[in-house]
Coordinates of C-alpha atoms in Angstrom, one line a residue:
M1 CA 92.5 107.0 82.3
P2 CA 91.2 110.1 84.1
D3 CA 93.8 112.8 84.7
T4 CA 92.5 113.8 88.1
F5 CA 90.0 113.1 90.8
Q6 CA 89.2 116.8 90.9
D7 CA 85.9 115.9 89.3
E8 CA 84.2 112.5 89.4
R9 CA 83.8 112.6 85.6
P10 CA 87.1 114.1 84.4
E11 CA 88.0 114.4 80.7
Q12 CA 90.8 112.3 79.4
T13 CA 94.0 114.3 78.8
E14 CA 95.5 114.5 75.3
S15 CA 98.7 112.6 76.2
E16 CA 97.2 109.9 78.4
G17 CA 98.5 106.5 77.8
K18 CA 100.7 107.4 74.8
L19 CA 104.1 106.2 73.9
Y20 CA 106.7 109.0 73.3
D21 CA 109.9 108.7 71.3
S22 CA 111.7 111.6 73.0
M23 CA 111.5 114.0 75.9
A24 CA 111.1 116.9 73.5
A25 CA 107.7 115.5 72.4
I26 CA 106.2 115.3 75.9
K27 CA 103.4 117.6 76.7
C28 CA 103.8 118.7 80.3
Q29 CA 100.6 118.7 82.4
P30 CA 99.6 120.9 85.3
L31 CA 99.7 119.2 88.6
K32 CA 96.3 119.6 90.2
F33 CA 96.2 120.0 94.0
P34 CA 93.2 119.6 96.3
A35 CA 91.7 123.0 97.3
G36 CA 93.9 124.8 99.8
K37 CA 96.6 122.1 99.6
D38 CA 100.1 121.9 98.2
R39 CA 100.3 118.1 97.9
A40 CA 98.8 115.9 95.2
R41 CA 98.7 112.1 95.1
V42 CA 99.7 110.3 91.8
V43 CA 99.1 106.8 90.5
V44 CA 101.5 105.1 88.2
N45 CA 100.2 101.9 86.5
E46 CA 99.8 100.2 83.2
F47 CA 97.7 103.2 81.8
T48 CA 100.5 105.7 82.5
S49 CA 102.2 107.1 79.4
R50 CA 105.6 105.6 78.4
L51 CA 108.8 107.1 77.2
K52 CA 111.2 105.2 74.9
Q53 CA 114.7 104.8 76.2
P54 CA 117.7 103.0 74.5
S55 CA 117.1 100.0 76.7
G56 CA 113.3 99.9 76.6
E57 CA 110.3 101.9 77.8
T58 CA 109.5 103.6 81.1
P59 CA 106.3 105.0 82.6
F60 CA 106.7 108.7 83.2
L61 CA 105.0 111.7 84.8
A62 CA 105.5 115.2 83.4
F63 CA 104.3 118.2 85.4
K64 CA 104.6 121.9 84.8
I65 CA 106.8 124.1 87.1
P66 CA 106.0 127.8 87.7
E67 CA 108.6 129.8 85.7
T68 CA 109.3 132.3 88.4
G69 CA 110.1 131.9 92.1
V70 CA 111.7 129.3 94.2
H71 CA 110.0 125.9 94.5
K72 CA 110.7 123.3 97.2
V73 CA 109.7 119.9 95.8
I74 CA 109.1 116.7 97.8
I75 CA 108.3 113.4 95.9
D76 CA 107.3 110.5 98.1
S77 CA 106.9 107.0 96.5
Y78 CA 105.2 104.5 98.8
V79 CA 105.6 100.8 99.1
V80 CA 102.6 98.9 97.9
K81 CA 101.7 95.2 97.7
A82 CA 101.9 93.6 94.2
G83 CA 100.8 90.1 94.6
N84 CA 102.9 88.5 97.3
K85 CA 105.7 91.1 96.8
E86 CA 106.4 94.6 98.0
E87 CA 107.0 97.1 95.2
L88 CA 107.6 100.8 94.7
F89 CA 108.2 103.1 91.8
Y90 CA 111.8 104.4 92.2
P91 CA 111.9 107.9 90.9
E92 CA 114.5 109.5 88.6
V93 CA 113.9 113.2 88.2
V94 CA 115.1 115.6 85.5
L95 CA 114.1 119.2 84.8
L96 CA 113.3 120.3 81.3
D97 CA 113.1 123.7 79.6
R98 CA 110.5 124.9 77.1
K99 CA 112.2 123.0 74.3
G100 CA 112.2 119.7 76.2
S101 CA 115.9 119.8 76.8
I102 CA 117.4 118.7 80.2
V103 CA 118.5 121.6 82.2
G104 CA 118.8 119.9 85.6
R105 CA 118.9 116.5 87.2
V106 CA 118.1 115.4 90.7
P107 CA 121.2 113.4 91.9
A108 CA 120.7 109.9 93.2
S109 CA 121.9 111.0 96.6
Q110 CA 118.7 113.1 97.0
V111 CA 116.5 110.0 96.8
K112 CA 116.5 108.3 100.2
Y113 CA 114.6 105.6 102.1
R114 CA 112.0 106.9 104.5
K115 CA 110.8 104.8 107.4
P116 CA 107.0 104.6 108.0
G117 CA 105.7 107.4 110.1
F118 CA 102.4 108.4 111.7
T119 CA 101.2 110.3 108.7
T120 CA 103.5 108.9 105.9
G121 CA 103.9 105.4 104.5
E122 CA 107.1 103.6 104.0
G123 CA 109.0 104.2 100.8
V124 CA 111.6 106.6 99.3
E125 CA 111.6 110.3 99.2
A126 CA 113.3 112.9 96.9
R127 CA 113.7 116.5 98.2
F128 CA 115.1 119.3 96.1
V129 CA 114.7 123.0 95.3
I130 CA 114.2 124.6 91.9
D131 CA 115.3 128.2 91.7
N132 CA 113.5 130.0 88.8
R133 CA 114.2 133.6 90.0
I134 CA 116.8 134.2 87.4
H135 CA 115.1 134.9 84.0
S136 CA 116.8 132.6 81.6
A137 CA 115.8 130.8 78.4
D138 CA 116.9 127.5 79.9
R139 CA 115.2 127.7 83.2
A140 CA 113.1 124.7 84.2
T141 CA 109.5 124.6 83.1
C142 CA 108.7 120.9 83.4
M143 CA 109.5 118.2 86.0
L144 CA 109.9 114.7 84.5
I145 CA 109.6 111.7 86.9
Y146 CA 110.4 108.3 85.4
T147 CA 112.4 105.2 86.2
T148 CA 115.2 103.2 84.5
D149 CA 116.2 99.6 83.8
K150 CA 119.0 100.0 86.3
S151 CA 116.6 101.1 89.0
R152 CA 114.2 98.3 88.2
Q153 CA 117.0 95.8 88.8
E154 CA 117.6 97.1 92.3
T155 CA 115.6 96.9 95.5
T156 CA 115.1 99.0 98.6
T157 CA 115.6 97.5 102.0
L158 CA 112.6 98.1 104.3
V159 CA 112.4 98.4 108.0
N160 CA 112.6 95.2 110.0
E161 CA 110.4 95.7 113.0
A162 CA 111.9 93.0 115.1
K163 CA 115.4 94.3 114.6
E164 CA 114.2 97.9 115.3
Y165 CA 112.8 96.7 118.6
A166 CA 116.0 94.9 119.4
K167 CA 118.1 97.9 118.7
A168 CA 115.9 100.2 120.8
Y169 CA 115.9 97.9 123.8
G170 CA 119.5 96.7 123.6
V171 CA 118.7 93.0 123.0
V172 CA 120.0 90.6 120.4
A173 CA 118.3 91.0 117.0
P174 CA 116.7 87.9 115.6
P175 CA 118.5 86.2 112.7
V176 CA 115.9 87.1 110.1
P177 CA 116.4 88.7 106.7
D178 CA 115.3 92.3 106.1
P179 CA 112.3 92.7 103.9
V180 CA 112.9 94.4 100.5
A181 CA 110.7 96.2 98.0
L182 CA 111.2 95.6 94.3
H183 CA 111.5 98.5 92.0
G184 CA 108.8 98.3 89.4
N185 CA 106.5 100.1 87.0
Q186 CA 103.6 100.9 89.3
G187 CA 103.3 102.9 92.4
H188 CA 101.5 105.5 94.5
L189 CA 103.3 108.9 94.8
G190 CA 102.7 112.0 96.8
I191 CA 104.1 115.3 95.2
T192 CA 104.4 118.4 97.2
I193 CA 105.4 121.8 95.7
K194 CA 105.8 124.8 98.0
S195 CA 106.6 128.0 96.1
S196 CA 108.0 131.4 97.3
D197 CA 110.4 134.1 96.2
V198 CA 112.8 133.3 99.1
Y199 CA 115.8 131.1 98.6
T200 CA 116.4 128.4 101.2
S201 CA 119.7 126.7 102.2
E202 CA 118.7 123.3 100.7
V203 CA 120.7 121.7 97.9
V204 CA 119.6 122.9 94.5
P205 CA 120.1 120.3 91.8
M206 CA 121.5 122.3 88.9
P207 CA 120.8 122.6 86.0
V208 CA 102.3 112.5 81.1
A209 CA 100.3 111.5 81.6
A210 CA 99.4 110.5 85.1
S211 CA 96.6 110.4 87.5
A212 CA 96.8 113.2 90.0
V213 CA 94.6 112.2 92.8
A214 CA 93.2 115.4 94.2
L215 CA 90.3 115.0 96.6
P216 CA 87.7 117.6 95.7
K217 CA 86.7 120.2 98.2
G218 CA 83.5 119.3 100.0
L219 CA 83.8 115.6 99.5
P220 CA 82.3 114.0 102.7
T221 CA 84.6 112.0 104.9
A222 CA 84.2 108.3 104.4
V223 CA 81.7 106.8 106.9
E224 CA 83.3 104.2 109.1
D225 CA 80.9 101.2 109.0
S226 CA 80.4 98.7 111.8
F227 CA 83.0 96.3 110.4
S228 CA 85.6 99.0 110.0
K229 CA 85.1 100.0 113.6
E230 CA 85.6 96.3 114.6
V231 CA 88.8 96.3 112.6
R232 CA 90.1 99.4 114.3
Q233 CA 89.3 97.9 117.8
H234 CA 90.8 94.5 116.9
Y235 CA 94.2 95.9 116.0
V236 CA 94.3 98.5 118.7
N237 CA 93.4 95.9 121.3
A238 CA 96.0 93.4 119.9
V239 CA 98.8 95.9 120.0
N240 CA 97.8 97.3 123.4
S241 CA 97.5 93.8 124.8
G242 CA 101.0 92.9 123.6
L243 CA 102.6 96.1 124.9
K244 CA 101.0 95.9 128.3
S245 CA 101.9 92.2 128.8
G246 CA 105.5 92.7 127.7
S247 CA 104.9 90.5 124.6
I248 CA 106.4 92.9 122.1
S249 CA 106.6 90.3 119.4
Q250 CA 102.8 89.9 119.6
A251 CA 102.4 93.7 119.3
L252 CA 104.8 93.8 116.3
D253 CA 103.1 90.9 114.6
A254 CA 99.7 92.6 114.8
R255 CA 101.1 95.9 113.5
S256 CA 103.0 94.0 110.7
E257 CA 99.8 92.2 109.7
L258 CA 97.9 95.5 109.5
R259 CA 100.6 97.1 107.4
N260 CA 100.4 94.3 105.0
I261 CA 96.7 94.9 104.7
V262 CA 97.2 98.6 104.0
R263 CA 99.8 98.0 101.3
A264 CA 97.7 95.3 99.7
T265 CA 94.7 97.6 99.7
E266 CA 96.7 100.5 98.2
G267 CA 98.3 98.1 95.7
Y268 CA 94.9 96.9 94.5
F269 CA 93.8 100.6 94.1
V270 CA 97.0 101.4 92.0
S271 CA 96.5 98.3 89.8
Q272 CA 92.8 98.9 89.1
Y273 CA 92.6 102.7 88.9
G274 CA 91.9 103.8 85.3
K275 CA 90.6 100.5 84.0
P276 CA 87.3 100.3 82.2
V277 CA 84.6 99.0 84.5
E278 CA 84.3 95.7 82.5
K279 CA 88.0 95.0 83.0
L280 CA 88.2 95.5 86.7
D281 CA 89.7 92.6 88.5
M282 CA 87.5 91.8 91.5
P283 CA 89.1 91.0 94.8
K284 CA 89.6 87.4 95.7
A285 CA 87.3 86.2 98.5
P286 CA 89.2 84.9 101.5
D287 CA 89.2 81.2 102.4
G288 CA 89.7 79.6 105.8
K289 CA 93.5 79.8 105.7
D290 CA 93.5 83.6 105.2
G291 CA 92.2 84.2 108.7
Y292 CA 91.0 87.5 110.0
A293 CA 93.5 89.5 108.0
G294 CA 92.1 88.0 104.8
K295 CA 88.6 89.0 105.8
V296 CA 89.8 92.6 106.5
L297 CA 91.7 92.9 103.2
Y298 CA 88.7 91.6 101.2
H299 CA 86.4 94.2 102.9
Y300 CA 88.6 97.2 102.0
Q301 CA 89.4 95.9 98.5
M302 CA 85.7 95.4 97.8
Q303 CA 85.1 99.0 99.0
V304 CA 87.7 100.2 96.5
A305 CA 86.2 98.0 93.7
D306 CA 82.7 99.1 94.3
Q307 CA 83.6 102.8 94.2
L308 CA 85.7 102.3 91.0
K309 CA 82.8 100.5 89.4
A310 CA 80.6 103.4 90.2
G311 CA 83.1 105.9 88.7
Q312 CA 83.9 107.4 92.1
G313 CA 87.7 107.5 92.1
A314 CA 87.9 109.9 95.0
A315 CA 85.7 107.7 97.2
A316 CA 87.8 104.7 96.3
L317 CA 90.9 106.6 97.5
Q318 CA 89.1 107.4 100.7
A319 CA 88.6 103.7 101.4
V320 CA 92.4 103.3 101.2
D321 CA 92.8 106.3 103.6
Q322 CA 90.4 104.7 106.0
I323 CA 92.5 101.6 106.7
K324 CA 95.6 103.8 106.7
G325 CA 94.0 105.8 109.5
V326 CA 93.8 102.6 111.5
Q327 CA 97.5 102.0 110.9
E328 CA 98.4 105.5 112.1
E329 CA 96.4 105.0 115.3
V330 CA 98.2 101.7 115.9
D331 CA 101.6 103.2 115.1
Q332 CA 101.1 105.8 117.8
L333 CA 100.6 103.2 120.5
F334 CA 104.3 102.3 120.3
N335 CA 105.2 105.8 121.5
K336 CA 103.0 105.7 124.7

């Protein structure tokens, strides 16, 4: 699987897709950021390397950490659609020294649920600081992100839009269960590292292969075709109509439908990225019962599939971003 979208024809990294017996054997990879950015996007799927644990294997990501300075790290793991279920990669994070020994661990309390926002998807987020100002043989040089059997047995409760509305307007919440995301072995992560020489007041947890999705500089913005414009207008109109008429449930239903499309498109990208062209699973064409949402989902998944078939990983990711942009515009309508 390609290490990064920095080039459209990247070379395969040495450790890609391997099975490791111990942390000490892991070869840490540089985390490649888009030009001028401090945030990279990472795919975890069946092609990601595995680490043996007493209870089984786990996919993992291993990225180098600058050996000097103070580094504020944010790891976002987004909810994606896996079939008919919601799924996310629930991160465990440890810090390794040059010998591959653990010198720090991010406590579970630092991994928290994050509601969907205008520019961020729903999921979990880990925030922590690595202080490498002190010169020491055991300072952190590698960040290992993995998951565990215990994590995979748990779930994350997601936002229930109907209940959120009821809470905001002081009405009785409907008796419906909260949606949940399963913790699995695939996901889409955003990793931010901001480095400086200045210590902050945030909690410092004491002491590889992956696909860092870095959009290359100069890549043109995805062109919004006529159908994409129709999709944008459809959901904006549906939500606006519901809000203006006082039919909040109509507006929430339209937004929920759109979010399902976004997660399913992103989930398809995660599941197919890195596959040989001949093994790509093509999207399922919608039938009559799928309705308009099925037609929209098929459109965007086909865009992703076509770009992956052409070896254009960055362009496939832009197709995901395009439908996410529609969701962001719709989300903002609820604040007007």
